[in-house]
GROMACS .gro file of C-alpha atoms in nm:
model
  309
    1PHE     CA    1  -0.011  -0.019  -0.008
    2LEU     CA    2   0.270   0.230   0.088
    3PHE     CA    3   0.472   0.171  -0.218
    4LEU     CA    4   0.161   0.232  -0.430
    5PHE     CA    5   0.050   0.535  -0.312
    6LEU     CA    6   0.442   0.659  -0.307
    7VAL     CA    7   0.457   0.567  -0.681
    8ALA     CA    8   0.116   0.721  -0.752
    9GLU     CA    9   0.224   1.031  -0.574
   10PHE     CA   10   0.545   1.057  -0.767
   11CYS     CA   11   0.339   0.986  -1.132
   12CYS     CA   12   0.079   1.261  -1.018
   13GLY     CA   13   0.353   1.497  -0.975
   14PHE     CA   14   0.543   1.427  -1.269
   15PHE     CA   15   0.216   1.489  -1.456
   16VAL     CA   16   0.175   1.821  -1.290
   17ILE     CA   17   0.500   1.931  -1.374
   18LEU     CA   18   0.426   1.851  -1.750
   19ILE     CA   19   0.141   2.045  -1.763
   20LEU     CA   20   0.298   2.338  -1.565
   21GLY     CA   21   0.644   2.300  -1.811
   22LYS     CA   22   0.762   2.361  -2.114
   23PHE     CA   23   0.656   1.981  -2.248
   24TRP     CA   24   0.270   2.042  -2.168
   25PHE     CA   25   0.215   1.919  -2.497
   26LEU     CA   26   0.259   1.596  -2.390
   27ALA     CA   27   0.015   1.622  -2.108
   28VAL     CA   28  -0.233   1.726  -2.366
   29LEU     CA   29  -0.113   1.401  -2.592
   30TYR     CA   30  -0.145   1.171  -2.256
   31LEU     CA   31  -0.487   1.273  -2.189
   32LEU     CA   32  -0.618   1.213  -2.517
   33TRP     CA   33  -0.441   0.884  -2.493
   34LEU     CA   34  -0.638   0.821  -2.132
   35TYR     CA   35  -0.938   0.907  -2.244
   36LEU     CA   36  -0.924   0.662  -2.595
   37ASP     CA   37  -0.774   0.372  -2.316
   38TRP     CA   38  -0.996   0.456  -2.035
   39GLN     CA   39  -1.193   0.106  -2.027
   40THR     CA   40  -0.863  -0.099  -2.068
   41PRO     CA   41  -0.827  -0.170  -1.695
   42CYS     CA   42  -1.184  -0.318  -1.698
   43MET     CA   43  -1.085  -0.511  -2.016
   44GLY     CA   44  -0.847  -0.738  -1.899
   45GLY     CA   45  -0.581  -0.482  -1.869
   46ARG     CA   46  -0.264  -0.449  -2.030
   47ARG     CA   47   0.004  -0.725  -1.889
   48SER     CA   48   0.368  -0.687  -1.955
   49GLN     CA   49   0.571  -0.971  -1.878
   50TRP     CA   50   0.899  -0.806  -1.910
   51VAL     CA   51   0.752  -0.583  -1.603
   52ARG     CA   52   0.655  -0.886  -1.395
   53SER     CA   53   0.998  -1.061  -1.476
   54TRP     CA   54   1.211  -0.755  -1.311
   55THR     CA   55   1.497  -0.861  -1.084
   56LEU     CA   56   1.346  -0.603  -0.864
   57TRP     CA   57   1.058  -0.861  -0.737
   58LYS     CA   58   1.294  -1.138  -0.692
   59TYR     CA   59   1.448  -0.950  -0.420
   60PHE     CA   60   1.110  -0.814  -0.342
   61ARG     CA   61   0.984  -1.188  -0.283
   62GLU     CA   62   1.336  -1.335  -0.097
   63TYR     CA   63   1.306  -1.017   0.165
   64PHE     CA   64   0.989  -1.168   0.327
   65PRO     CA   65   1.010  -1.447   0.210
   66ILE     CA   66   0.728  -1.541   0.004
   67HIS     CA   67   0.636  -1.835  -0.114
   68LEU     CA   68   0.285  -1.979  -0.300
   69ILE     CA   69   0.137  -2.324  -0.199
   70LYS     CA   70  -0.060  -2.523  -0.417
   71THR     CA   71  -0.310  -2.762  -0.277
   72SER     CA   72  -0.554  -2.881  -0.578
   73ASP     CA   73  -0.482  -2.850  -0.924
   74LEU     CA   74  -0.655  -2.598  -1.118
   75SER     CA   75  -0.750  -2.696  -1.455
   76PRO     CA   76  -0.727  -2.471  -1.708
   77HIS     CA   77  -1.038  -2.543  -1.928
   78HIS     CA   78  -1.181  -2.369  -1.620
   79ASN     CA   79  -1.240  -2.011  -1.520
   80TYR     CA   80  -1.199  -1.902  -1.148
   81LEU     CA   81  -1.259  -1.674  -0.886
   82LEU     CA   82  -0.994  -1.699  -0.639
   83GLY     CA   83  -1.082  -1.513  -0.303
   84PHE     CA   84  -0.774  -1.411  -0.099
   85HIS     CA   85  -0.742  -1.306   0.282
   86PRO     CA   86  -0.643  -1.143   0.468
   87HIS     CA   87  -0.584  -0.810   0.302
   88GLY     CA   88  -0.345  -0.720   0.581
   89VAL     CA   89  -0.170  -0.361   0.498
   90LEU     CA   90   0.088  -0.468   0.203
   91VAL     CA   91  -0.157  -0.699   0.045
   92ALA     CA   92   0.239  -0.849  -0.054
   93GLY     CA   93   0.145  -1.225  -0.086
   94ALA     CA   94  -0.129  -1.114  -0.355
   95PHE     CA   95   0.130  -0.910  -0.576
   96GLY     CA   96   0.413  -1.135  -0.516
   97ASN     CA   97   0.271  -1.453  -0.605
   98PHE     CA   98   0.022  -1.309  -0.870
   99CYS     CA   99   0.185  -1.017  -1.005
  100THR     CA  100   0.546  -1.110  -0.995
  101GLY     CA  101   0.810  -1.420  -1.091
  102PRO     CA  102   0.696  -1.764  -1.243
  103SER     CA  103   0.573  -1.929  -0.902
  104PHE     CA  104   0.165  -1.887  -1.049
  105LYS     CA  105   0.256  -2.015  -1.387
  106ASN     CA  106   0.451  -2.311  -1.305
  107LEU     CA  107   0.251  -2.460  -1.046
  108PHE     CA  108  -0.065  -2.382  -1.254
  109PRO     CA  109  -0.001  -2.396  -1.593
  110GLY     CA  110  -0.229  -2.258  -1.851
  111LEU     CA  111  -0.392  -2.014  -1.605
  112THR     CA  112  -0.354  -1.656  -1.640
  113PRO     CA  113  -0.428  -1.469  -1.276
  114TYR     CA  114  -0.586  -1.110  -1.261
  115LEU     CA  115  -0.578  -0.922  -0.943
  116HIS     CA  116  -0.836  -0.682  -0.927
  117ILE     CA  117  -0.789  -0.369  -0.719
  118MET     CA  118  -0.936  -0.052  -0.623
  119PRO     CA  119  -1.074   0.131  -0.951
  120ILE     CA  120  -0.949   0.478  -0.799
  121TRP     CA  121  -0.611   0.365  -0.889
  122PHE     CA  122  -0.656   0.339  -1.272
  123SER     CA  123  -0.723   0.712  -1.219
  124CYS     CA  124  -0.351   0.862  -1.147
  125PRO     CA  125  -0.198   0.937  -1.479
  126PHE     CA  126   0.109   0.686  -1.574
  127PHE     CA  127   0.045   0.516  -1.267
  128ARG     CA  128  -0.246   0.338  -1.420
  129GLU     CA  129  -0.020   0.186  -1.690
  130TYR     CA  130   0.237   0.077  -1.439
  131VAL     CA  131  -0.012  -0.146  -1.222
  132MET     CA  132  -0.157  -0.251  -1.530
  133SER     CA  133   0.175  -0.375  -1.678
  134ALA     CA  134   0.213  -0.599  -1.366
  135GLY     CA  135  -0.126  -0.750  -1.469
  136MET     CA  136  -0.378  -0.559  -1.248
  137VAL     CA  137  -0.735  -0.471  -1.348
  138SER     CA  138  -1.014  -0.325  -1.200
  139ALA     CA  139  -1.193  -0.421  -0.909
  140SER     CA  140  -1.532  -0.293  -1.100
  141LYS     CA  141  -1.803  -0.592  -1.165
  142GLU     CA  142  -1.743  -0.507  -1.529
  143SER     CA  143  -1.362  -0.581  -1.486
  144VAL     CA  144  -1.494  -0.906  -1.312
  145SER     CA  145  -1.688  -1.000  -1.552
  146TYR     CA  146  -1.499  -0.982  -1.839
  147VAL     CA  147  -1.191  -1.170  -1.729
  148LEU     CA  148  -1.416  -1.482  -1.643
  149SER     CA  149  -1.642  -1.430  -1.983
  150ASN     CA  150  -1.324  -1.595  -2.132
  151LYS     CA  151  -1.524  -1.889  -2.293
  152GLY     CA  152  -1.234  -2.093  -2.372
  153GLY     CA  153  -1.154  -2.094  -1.956
  154GLY     CA  154  -0.767  -2.041  -1.816
  155HIS     CA  155  -0.846  -1.675  -1.631
  156ALA     CA  156  -0.831  -1.660  -1.236
  157SER     CA  157  -0.998  -1.358  -1.124
  158VAL     CA  158  -0.779  -1.227  -0.765
  159ILE     CA  159  -1.008  -1.077  -0.548
  160VAL     CA  160  -0.928  -0.942  -0.197
  161ILE     CA  161  -1.248  -1.026  -0.022
  162GLY     CA  162  -1.155  -0.800   0.267
  163GLY     CA  163  -1.127  -0.476   0.088
  164ALA     CA  164  -0.923  -0.190   0.216
  165GLU     CA  165  -1.173  -0.217   0.542
  166GLU     CA  166  -0.952  -0.541   0.650
  167SER     CA  167  -0.658  -0.403   0.652
  168LEU     CA  168  -0.781  -0.163   0.981
  169ASN     CA  169  -0.809  -0.529   1.153
  170ALA     CA  170  -0.420  -0.603   1.039
  171HIS     CA  171  -0.273  -0.639   1.359
  172PRO     CA  172  -0.009  -0.905   1.407
  173GLY     CA  173  -0.189  -1.228   1.516
  174SER     CA  174  -0.523  -1.096   1.413
  175LEU     CA  175  -0.762  -1.387   1.226
  176THR     CA  176  -1.042  -1.147   1.184
  177LEU     CA  177  -1.223  -1.109   0.819
  178ASN     CA  178  -1.419  -0.895   0.699
  179ILE     CA  179  -1.609  -1.143   0.440
  180LEU     CA  180  -2.010  -1.181   0.617
  181LYS     CA  181  -2.128  -0.967   0.411
  182ARG     CA  182  -1.933  -0.933   0.093
  183LYS     CA  183  -2.155  -1.199  -0.136
  184GLY     CA  184  -2.083  -1.006  -0.473
  185PHE     CA  185  -1.807  -1.206  -0.559
  186ILE     CA  186  -2.026  -1.501  -0.487
  187LYS     CA  187  -2.295  -1.387  -0.724
  188MET     CA  188  -2.017  -1.298  -0.968
  189ALA     CA  189  -1.934  -1.670  -0.954
  190LEU     CA  190  -2.282  -1.789  -0.982
  191LYS     CA  191  -2.328  -1.593  -1.286
  192HIS     CA  192  -1.983  -1.721  -1.493
  193GLY     CA  193  -2.003  -2.078  -1.365
  194ALA     CA  194  -1.667  -1.972  -1.231
  195HIS     CA  195  -1.486  -2.226  -0.989
  196LEU     CA  196  -1.465  -2.061  -0.641
  197VAL     CA  197  -1.144  -2.104  -0.490
  198PRO     CA  198  -1.024  -1.986  -0.165
  199VAL     CA  199  -0.729  -1.865  -0.029
  200PHE     CA  200  -0.542  -1.767   0.290
  201SER     CA  201  -0.183  -1.586   0.307
  202PHE     CA  202  -0.039  -1.698   0.643
  203GLY     CA  203   0.196  -1.406   0.789
  204GLU     CA  204   0.015  -1.112   0.591
  205ASN     CA  205  -0.083  -0.937   0.894
  206GLU     CA  206   0.286  -0.985   1.033
  207LEU     CA  207   0.452  -0.745   0.840
  208PHE     CA  208   0.331  -0.402   1.036
  209LYS     CA  209   0.225  -0.299   1.353
  210GLN     CA  210  -0.096  -0.092   1.339
  211VAL     CA  211  -0.165   0.172   1.605
  212ALA     CA  212  -0.436   0.026   1.846
  213ASN     CA  213  -0.796   0.089   1.695
  214PRO     CA  214  -1.055  -0.097   1.799
  215LYS     CA  215  -1.400  -0.091   1.710
  216GLY     CA  216  -1.590   0.180   1.852
  217SER     CA  217  -1.249   0.379   1.917
  218TRP     CA  218  -1.227   0.785   1.772
  219LEU     CA  219  -0.950   0.639   1.574
  220ARG     CA  220  -1.175   0.372   1.386
  221ASN     CA  221  -1.480   0.568   1.372
  222VAL     CA  222  -1.237   0.847   1.192
  223GLN     CA  223  -1.060   0.544   0.964
  224GLU     CA  224  -1.379   0.410   0.847
  225LYS     CA  225  -1.541   0.767   0.782
  226MET     CA  226  -1.214   0.821   0.572
  227GLN     CA  227  -1.270   0.464   0.384
  228LYS     CA  228  -1.656   0.566   0.289
  229ILE     CA  229  -1.521   0.888   0.147
  230MET     CA  230  -1.211   0.838  -0.051
  231GLY     CA  231  -1.268   0.468  -0.109
  232PHE     CA  232  -0.947   0.324   0.101
  233ALA     CA  233  -0.841   0.276   0.393
  234LEU     CA  234  -0.583   0.451   0.614
  235PRO     CA  235  -0.432   0.214   0.871
  236LEU     CA  236  -0.179   0.421   1.123
  237PHE     CA  237   0.119   0.136   1.059
  238HIS     CA  238   0.490   0.111   1.149
  239ALA     CA  239   0.763  -0.127   1.155
  240ARG     CA  240   1.135  -0.130   1.119
  241GLY     CA  241   1.400   0.128   0.970
  242VAL     CA  242   1.679   0.061   0.717
  243PHE     CA  243   1.946   0.033   0.993
  244GLN     CA  244   1.754  -0.062   1.267
  245TYR     CA  245   1.385  -0.266   1.400
  246SER     CA  246   1.284  -0.014   1.630
  247PHE     CA  247   1.069   0.186   1.416
  248GLY     CA  248   1.016   0.274   1.032
  249LEU     CA  249   0.763   0.231   0.787
  250ILE     CA  250   0.985  -0.057   0.600
  251PRO     CA  251   0.780  -0.453   0.662
  252TYR     CA  252   0.938  -0.685   0.899
  253ARG     CA  253   1.089  -0.990   0.752
  254GLN     CA  254   0.827  -1.220   0.828
  255PRO     CA  255   0.777  -1.516   0.583
  256ILE     CA  256   0.441  -1.532   0.412
  257HIS     CA  257   0.284  -1.851   0.283
  258THR     CA  258  -0.001  -1.797   0.035
  259VAL     CA  259  -0.206  -2.115   0.011
  260VAL     CA  260  -0.410  -2.217  -0.295
  261GLY     CA  261  -0.725  -2.439  -0.191
  262SER     CA  262  -0.907  -2.689  -0.391
  263PRO     CA  263  -1.192  -2.517  -0.635
  264ILE     CA  264  -1.541  -2.553  -0.492
  265PRO     CA  265  -1.733  -2.647  -0.840
  266VAL     CA  266  -1.986  -2.377  -0.963
  267LYS     CA  267  -2.259  -2.458  -1.247
  268GLN     CA  268  -2.374  -2.108  -1.410
  269ASN     CA  269  -2.662  -1.927  -1.320
  270LEU     CA  270  -2.712  -1.641  -1.466
  271ASN     CA  271  -3.013  -1.557  -1.194
  272PRO     CA  272  -2.927  -1.692  -0.900
  273SER     CA  273  -3.145  -1.631  -0.622
  274ALA     CA  274  -3.089  -1.493  -0.254
  275ALA     CA  275  -3.123  -1.817  -0.106
  276GLU     CA  276  -2.816  -2.002  -0.381
  277ILE     CA  277  -2.614  -1.723  -0.309
  278GLU     CA  278  -2.635  -1.742   0.086
  279GLN     CA  279  -2.581  -2.121   0.061
  280LEU     CA  280  -2.275  -2.101  -0.201
  281HIS     CA  281  -2.156  -1.832   0.033
  282ALA     CA  282  -2.177  -2.071   0.319
  283LEU     CA  283  -1.990  -2.372   0.150
  284TYR     CA  284  -1.748  -2.073   0.101
  285LEU     CA  285  -1.670  -2.014   0.418
  286GLN     CA  286  -1.707  -2.335   0.524
  287LYS     CA  287  -1.420  -2.429   0.250
  288LEU     CA  288  -1.204  -2.117   0.370
  289ARG     CA  289  -1.217  -2.218   0.764
  290GLN     CA  290  -1.146  -2.592   0.659
  291LEU     CA  291  -0.833  -2.464   0.418
  292PHE     CA  292  -0.691  -2.248   0.749
  293GLU     CA  293  -0.754  -2.548   0.990
  294GLU     CA  294  -0.571  -2.812   0.784
  295HIS     CA  295  -0.246  -2.569   0.743
  296LYS     CA  296  -0.201  -2.331   1.029
  297ARG     CA  297   0.024  -2.578   1.236
  298ASN     CA  298   0.243  -2.550   0.939
  299TYR     CA  299   0.281  -2.164   0.961
  300GLY     CA  300   0.295  -2.142   1.376
  301ILE     CA  301  -0.069  -2.048   1.460
  302PRO     CA  302  -0.159  -2.219   1.766
  303GLU     CA  303  -0.400  -2.491   1.798
  304HIS     CA  304  -0.685  -2.284   1.975
  305LYS     CA  305  -0.692  -2.018   1.702
  306SER     CA  306  -0.962  -2.009   1.453
  307LEU     CA  307  -1.103  -1.742   1.208
  308ILE     CA  308  -1.346  -1.504   1.346
  309PHE     CA  309  -1.554  -1.401   1.025
   0.00000   0.00000   0.00000
């Protein structure tokens, strides 16, 4: 989140410099390009294998380190909707595994992952080109529908189900997921017949320490109001520095293990009823909890700890 925010700020600043400087005509040309290209983030984006293979990302993954764990085959003849949990502060597991490196391609040959992020990021000049090149697309309904409508299969929408709101729960040791009222992804899977796959990223909440913000506190109320206004949350977090470990904004070196569960077969239903959505949602929660319980011992979660929905 911090990295994306800083890069976005730089891109916006560069665009302002172009407008106010003697190269203003370049800014005008880019605005024309932006107008013509506005729908691309909702139509599969424009990924670049060169950007996704930058050596920088290798060091990024090895810093924590980040691992992708496969528990079941995913046939390239189907489309999938992968529900990623938890959001954390950085969403490092989602970015590291689905937007960089060869891990996903090697483990799930024939599948192309699309990480869906908030549409607001694609409003930033130049920055939108960068995130699309990494394989990120809009989290709008139109964008998810476009990915899952591929008749030949082989597409995987990766959605961070808890959204930005869940980042406010990203405290070390926290296992609270913002999911009980999140059912739009279930409806989308039913409409397109996309198989549902729960994904849990162990270690995601351990990368930063966040200022205490329990539900009902003045800080939490302010954060939630700002999240509703701006569309993204602003967790107050800290971690380590460059040469010391007591304070800074660099995430702690904690291993992240992103475990991809078994697919839940979904039969296409263009007009699912509320009861059908509720039934599949309950099954998804059951499979997500089962995935967590089966693997928590491998990644340092105490036996008495369980997910809180």
